[in-house]
PDB file of C-alpha atoms in Angstrom:
ATOM      1  CA  MET H   1       0.000   0.000   0.000  1.00 62.00           C
ATOM      2  CA  ASP H   2       3.056   2.267   0.173  1.00 78.00           C
ATOM      3  CA  ASP H   3       2.689   2.803  -3.560  1.00 91.00           C
ATOM      4  CA  ILE H   4      -0.805   4.322  -3.163  1.00 94.00           C
ATOM      5  CA  ASN H   5      -0.828   8.105  -3.044  1.00 95.00           C
ATOM      6  CA  LEU H   6      -3.596  10.247  -1.532  1.00 97.00           C
ATOM      7  CA  ARG H   7      -3.742  13.569  -3.308  1.00 97.00           C
ATOM      8  CA  PRO H   8      -6.202  16.458  -3.298  1.00 97.00           C
ATOM      9  CA  PHE H   9      -9.220  16.217  -5.593  1.00 98.00           C
ATOM     10  CA  ARG H  10      -8.882  18.214  -8.816  1.00 97.00           C
ATOM     11  CA  PRO H  11     -11.728  19.316 -11.103  1.00 97.00           C
ATOM     12  CA  ASP H  12     -10.386  16.991 -13.800  1.00 97.00           C
ATOM     13  CA  ASP H  13     -11.273  14.052 -11.496  1.00 98.00           C
ATOM     14  CA  THR H  14     -14.979  14.876 -11.839  1.00 98.00           C
ATOM     15  CA  ALA H  15     -15.799  12.816 -14.929  1.00 97.00           C
ATOM     16  CA  TRP H  16     -14.051   9.759 -13.465  1.00 98.00           C
ATOM     17  CA  LEU H  17     -15.874  10.062 -10.120  1.00 97.00           C
ATOM     18  CA  VAL H  18     -19.271  10.494 -11.774  1.00 97.00           C
ATOM     19  CA  GLU H  19     -18.687   7.555 -14.122  1.00 97.00           C
ATOM     20  CA  ARG H  20     -17.333   5.227 -11.396  1.00 97.00           C
ATOM     21  CA  HIS H  21     -20.184   6.024  -8.999  1.00 95.00           C
ATOM     22  CA  GLY H  22     -22.785   5.551 -11.722  1.00 95.00           C
ATOM     23  CA  THR H  23     -21.268   2.339 -13.064  1.00 96.00           C
ATOM     24  CA  LEU H  24     -20.416   0.656  -9.767  1.00 94.00           C
ATOM     25  CA  TYR H  25     -23.658   1.564  -7.976  1.00 91.00           C
ATOM     26  CA  GLY H  26     -25.633   0.534 -11.053  1.00 92.00           C
ATOM     27  CA  ARG H  27     -23.857  -2.810 -11.248  1.00 93.00           C
ATOM     28  CA  ASP H  28     -23.648  -3.595  -7.523  1.00 90.00           C
ATOM     29  CA  GLU H  29     -26.823  -1.972  -6.149  1.00 89.00           C
ATOM     30  CA  GLY H  30     -29.122  -1.726  -9.173  1.00 90.00           C
ATOM     31  CA  PHE H  31     -29.204   2.085  -9.010  1.00 91.00           C
ATOM     32  CA  ASP H  32     -30.792   3.766 -12.017  1.00 93.00           C
ATOM     33  CA  GLU H  33     -29.559   6.649 -14.158  1.00 93.00           C
ATOM     34  CA  THR H  34     -30.563   9.292 -11.553  1.00 92.00           C
ATOM     35  CA  PHE H  35     -27.579   8.522  -9.303  1.00 93.00           C
ATOM     36  CA  ALA H  36     -24.678   9.721 -11.465  1.00 95.00           C
ATOM     37  CA  PRO H  37     -26.244  13.191 -11.986  1.00 95.00           C
ATOM     38  CA  LEU H  38     -26.530  13.531  -8.178  1.00 94.00           C
ATOM     39  CA  VAL H  39     -22.794  12.826  -7.865  1.00 96.00           C
ATOM     40  CA  ALA H  40     -22.137  15.388 -10.620  1.00 97.00           C
ATOM     41  CA  ARG H  41     -24.167  18.043  -8.746  1.00 96.00           C
ATOM     42  CA  ILE H  42     -22.318  17.322  -5.489  1.00 96.00           C
ATOM     43  CA  LEU H  43     -18.981  17.767  -7.268  1.00 97.00           C
ATOM     44  CA  GLU H  44     -20.097  20.889  -9.153  1.00 97.00           C
ATOM     45  CA  ASP H  45     -21.116  22.443  -5.843  1.00 96.00           C
ATOM     46  CA  PHE H  46     -17.819  21.423  -4.238  1.00 97.00           C
ATOM     47  CA  ILE H  47     -15.789  22.933  -7.081  1.00 97.00           C
ATOM     48  CA  ALA H  48     -17.794  26.175  -7.077  1.00 96.00           C
ATOM     49  CA  ASN H  49     -18.224  26.723  -3.347  1.00 95.00           C
ATOM     50  CA  SER H  50     -15.731  24.766  -1.232  1.00 95.00           C
ATOM     51  CA  ASN H  51     -13.728  26.501   1.467  1.00 94.00           C
ATOM     52  CA  SER H  52     -10.245  24.944   1.395  1.00 93.00           C
ATOM     53  CA  GLU H  53      -9.689  25.631   5.102  1.00 95.00           C
ATOM     54  CA  ARG H  54     -12.767  23.608   6.090  1.00 97.00           C
ATOM     55  CA  GLU H  55     -13.376  21.264   3.144  1.00 98.00           C
ATOM     56  CA  CYS H  56     -11.261  18.855   1.146  1.00 98.00           C
ATOM     57  CA  GLY H  57     -11.526  15.913  -1.198  1.00 98.00           C
ATOM     58  CA  TRP H  58      -8.921  13.209  -1.756  1.00 98.00           C
ATOM     59  CA  ILE H  59      -8.252  10.840  -4.610  1.00 98.00           C
ATOM     60  CA  ALA H  60      -6.328   7.631  -3.983  1.00 98.00           C
ATOM     61  CA  GLU H  61      -4.164   6.583  -6.888  1.00 97.00           C
ATOM     62  CA  ARG H  62      -1.462   4.091  -7.768  1.00 96.00           C
ATOM     63  CA  ALA H  63       0.833   4.733 -10.737  1.00 94.00           C
ATOM     64  CA  GLY H  64      -1.583   7.399 -11.998  1.00 92.00           C
ATOM     65  CA  LYS H  65      -4.636   5.084 -11.808  1.00 96.00           C
ATOM     66  CA  ARG H  66      -7.442   6.356  -9.598  1.00 98.00           C
ATOM     67  CA  LEU H  67      -8.595   3.873  -6.955  1.00 97.00           C
ATOM     68  CA  GLY H  68     -10.962   5.791  -4.704  1.00 97.00           C
ATOM     69  CA  SER H  69     -12.150   8.996  -3.126  1.00 98.00           C
ATOM     70  CA  ILE H  70     -13.421  10.611   0.060  1.00 98.00           C
ATOM     71  CA  PHE H  71     -14.603  14.159   0.815  1.00 98.00           C
ATOM     72  CA  CYS H  72     -15.025  16.282   3.925  1.00 98.00           C
ATOM     73  CA  VAL H  73     -17.545  19.102   3.496  1.00 97.00           C
ATOM     74  CA  THR H  74     -19.295  21.503   5.849  1.00 97.00           C
ATOM     75  CA  GLN H  75     -22.705  20.517   7.139  1.00 97.00           C
ATOM     76  CA  ASP H  76     -22.806  23.350   9.698  1.00 97.00           C
ATOM     77  CA  ASN H  77     -20.259  25.300  11.777  1.00 95.00           C
ATOM     78  CA  HIS H  78     -19.634  22.361  14.118  1.00 98.00           C
ATOM     79  CA  THR H  79     -20.328  19.364  11.877  1.00 98.00           C
ATOM     80  CA  ALA H  80     -18.453  18.028   8.871  1.00 98.00           C
ATOM     81  CA  LYS H  81     -20.133  15.705   6.397  1.00 98.00           C
ATOM     82  CA  LEU H  82     -18.323  12.746   4.885  1.00 98.00           C
ATOM     83  CA  ARG H  83     -19.221  12.364   1.194  1.00 97.00           C
ATOM     84  CA  LEU H  84     -18.344  10.401  -1.931  1.00 97.00           C
ATOM     85  CA  PHE H  85     -16.421   7.627  -0.162  1.00 96.00           C
ATOM     86  CA  LEU H  86     -15.640   5.147  -2.923  1.00 96.00           C
ATOM     87  CA  LEU H  87     -13.169   2.349  -3.549  1.00 95.00           C
ATOM     88  CA  VAL H  88     -13.003   0.607  -6.909  1.00 96.00           C
ATOM     89  CA  PRO H  89     -13.325  -3.188  -6.524  1.00 93.00           C
ATOM     90  CA  GLU H  90      -9.634  -3.903  -7.161  1.00 93.00           C
ATOM     91  CA  ALA H  91      -8.667  -1.553  -4.285  1.00 94.00           C
ATOM     92  CA  ARG H  92     -10.896  -3.160  -1.658  1.00 91.00           C
ATOM     93  CA  GLY H  93      -9.353  -5.245   1.101  1.00 89.00           C
ATOM     94  CA  LEU H  94      -6.012  -3.392   1.058  1.00 90.00           C
ATOM     95  CA  GLY H  95      -6.644  -1.155   4.078  1.00 94.00           C
ATOM     96  CA  LEU H  96      -7.167   1.827   1.783  1.00 96.00           C
ATOM     97  CA  GLY H  97     -10.646   2.506   3.181  1.00 95.00           C
ATOM     98  CA  LYS H  98      -9.144   2.856   6.679  1.00 96.00           C
ATOM     99  CA  ARG H  99      -6.471   5.181   5.324  1.00 96.00           C
ATOM    100  CA  LEU H 100      -9.003   7.383   3.510  1.00 97.00           C
ATOM    101  CA  LEU H 101     -11.323   7.511   6.532  1.00 97.00           C
ATOM    102  CA  THR H 102      -8.430   8.333   8.889  1.00 97.00           C
ATOM    103  CA  THR H 103      -7.282  11.122   6.557  1.00 98.00           C
ATOM    104  CA  CYS H 104     -10.768  12.600   6.252  1.00 98.00           C
ATOM    105  CA  MET H 105     -11.506  12.475   9.990  1.00 98.00           C
ATOM    106  CA  GLY H 106      -8.082  13.933  10.817  1.00 98.00           C
ATOM    107  CA  PHE H 107      -8.724  16.815   8.440  1.00 98.00           C
ATOM    108  CA  ALA H 108     -12.132  17.452  10.044  1.00 98.00           C
ATOM    109  CA  ARG H 109     -10.578  17.546  13.514  1.00 97.00           C
ATOM    110  CA  GLY H 110      -7.840  19.891  12.323  1.00 97.00           C
ATOM    111  CA  ALA H 111     -10.421  22.162  10.685  1.00 97.00           C
ATOM    112  CA  GLY H 112     -12.162  22.568  14.046  1.00 97.00           C
ATOM    113  CA  TYR H 113     -15.264  20.454  13.554  1.00 98.00           C
ATOM    114  CA  ARG H 114     -16.700  18.852  16.691  1.00 98.00           C
ATOM    115  CA  GLU H 115     -18.421  15.996  14.933  1.00 98.00           C
ATOM    116  CA  MET H 116     -18.966  14.330  11.586  1.00 98.00           C
ATOM    117  CA  ALA H 117     -22.063  12.945   9.905  1.00 98.00           C
ATOM    118  CA  LEU H 118     -22.650  10.740   6.893  1.00 97.00           C
ATOM    119  CA  TRP H 119     -25.502   9.227   4.919  1.00 94.00           C
ATOM    120  CA  THR H 120     -25.313   5.762   3.383  1.00 92.00           C
ATOM    121  CA  HIS H 121     -27.298   2.600   2.746  1.00 88.00           C
ATOM    122  CA  GLU H 122     -27.503  -0.552   4.845  1.00 87.00           C
ATOM    123  CA  SER H 123     -26.384  -2.624   1.853  1.00 84.00           C
ATOM    124  CA  HIS H 124     -22.887  -1.125   2.136  1.00 84.00           C
ATOM    125  CA  ALA H 125     -21.978  -3.624   4.847  1.00 84.00           C
ATOM    126  CA  ALA H 126     -18.182  -3.286   4.564  1.00 87.00           C
ATOM    127  CA  ALA H 127     -18.306   0.514   4.809  1.00 90.00           C
ATOM    128  CA  CYS H 128     -20.756   0.369   7.721  1.00 91.00           C
ATOM    129  CA  GLY H 129     -18.462  -2.091   9.509  1.00 92.00           C
ATOM    130  CA  LEU H 130     -15.565   0.288   8.964  1.00 94.00           C
ATOM    131  CA  TYR H 131     -17.543   3.236  10.354  1.00 96.00           C
ATOM    132  CA  ARG H 132     -18.528   1.205  13.406  1.00 96.00           C
ATOM    133  CA  SER H 133     -14.900   0.147  14.010  1.00 96.00           C
ATOM    134  CA  PHE H 134     -13.886   3.827  14.025  1.00 97.00           C
ATOM    135  CA  GLY H 135     -16.534   4.662  16.659  1.00 97.00           C
ATOM    136  CA  TRP H 136     -19.281   6.045  14.420  1.00 98.00           C
ATOM    137  CA  ARG H 137     -22.855   5.540  15.712  1.00 97.00           C
ATOM    138  CA  LEU H 138     -25.877   4.678  13.595  1.00 96.00           C
ATOM    139  CA  THR H 139     -28.405   7.423  14.437  1.00 97.00           C
ATOM    140  CA  ASP H 140     -31.230   6.741  11.971  1.00 96.00           C
ATOM    141  CA  SER H 141     -32.335   4.000   9.630  1.00 95.00           C
ATOM    142  CA  LYS H 142     -35.406   3.963   7.389  1.00 95.00           C
ATOM    143  CA  PRO H 143     -36.675   2.210   4.286  1.00 94.00           C
ATOM    144  CA  VAL H 144     -36.798   4.399   1.173  1.00 90.00           C
ATOM    145  CA  HIS H 145     -37.212   4.073  -2.572  1.00 93.00           C
ATOM    146  CA  SER H 146     -34.314   5.935  -4.176  1.00 89.00           C
ATOM    147  CA  PHE H 147     -32.423   5.654  -7.439  1.00 91.00           C
ATOM    148  CA  GLY H 148     -35.005   3.171  -8.712  1.00 90.00           C
ATOM    149  CA  VAL H 149     -34.581   0.613  -5.915  1.00 90.00           C
ATOM    150  CA  ASP H 150     -35.817  -0.112  -2.406  1.00 91.00           C
ATOM    151  CA  LEU H 151     -33.084   0.694   0.109  1.00 90.00           C
ATOM    152  CA  VAL H 152     -32.549   1.166   3.820  1.00 93.00           C
ATOM    153  CA  GLU H 153     -31.103   4.651   4.235  1.00 93.00           C
ATOM    154  CA  GLN H 154     -28.810   5.216   7.215  1.00 95.00           C
ATOM    155  CA  SER H 155     -27.416   8.242   9.028  1.00 96.00           C
ATOM    156  CA  TRP H 156     -24.224   7.924  11.092  1.00 97.00           C
ATOM    157  CA  ARG H 157     -22.424  10.375  13.427  1.00 98.00           C
ATOM    158  CA  ILE H 158     -19.225  10.585  15.434  1.00 98.00           C
ATOM    159  CA  ARG H 159     -17.875  13.061  17.984  1.00 98.00           C
ATOM    160  CA  LEU H 160     -14.365  14.168  17.035  1.00 97.00           C
TER     161      LEU H 160
END
């Protein structure tokens, strides 16, 4: 894993992130074509409005090949929101998720946030297990119909 670099997100990463989210969530979760445009809007907003002292995105890459992402954005003055946490299948099981989550949470602490929040789906068992192992708490869970499929939406929080 020493050959995997975490670097700041750049606007030219946008097309890759939108495509990977759309393709992988479509294949693995059955999400429809409404998901990728949501990712695009999140990234457009980040590019246009992010405050570099309080918000950051990271891209994991090996030999110039992108392997994953994670973002820390402002939810409110005291709470950071974790967004767009993604690992491509070939990068799973390497400890990269732990490294990305540690980096993101460390940034949030350093930026002065008191807690972090995230939104995910119950079907993301590996990610939810990782959150739990870091001390995150599941605060809400409810069935929804989103992106063309029935899901169980979850909200998680952690004090920093």
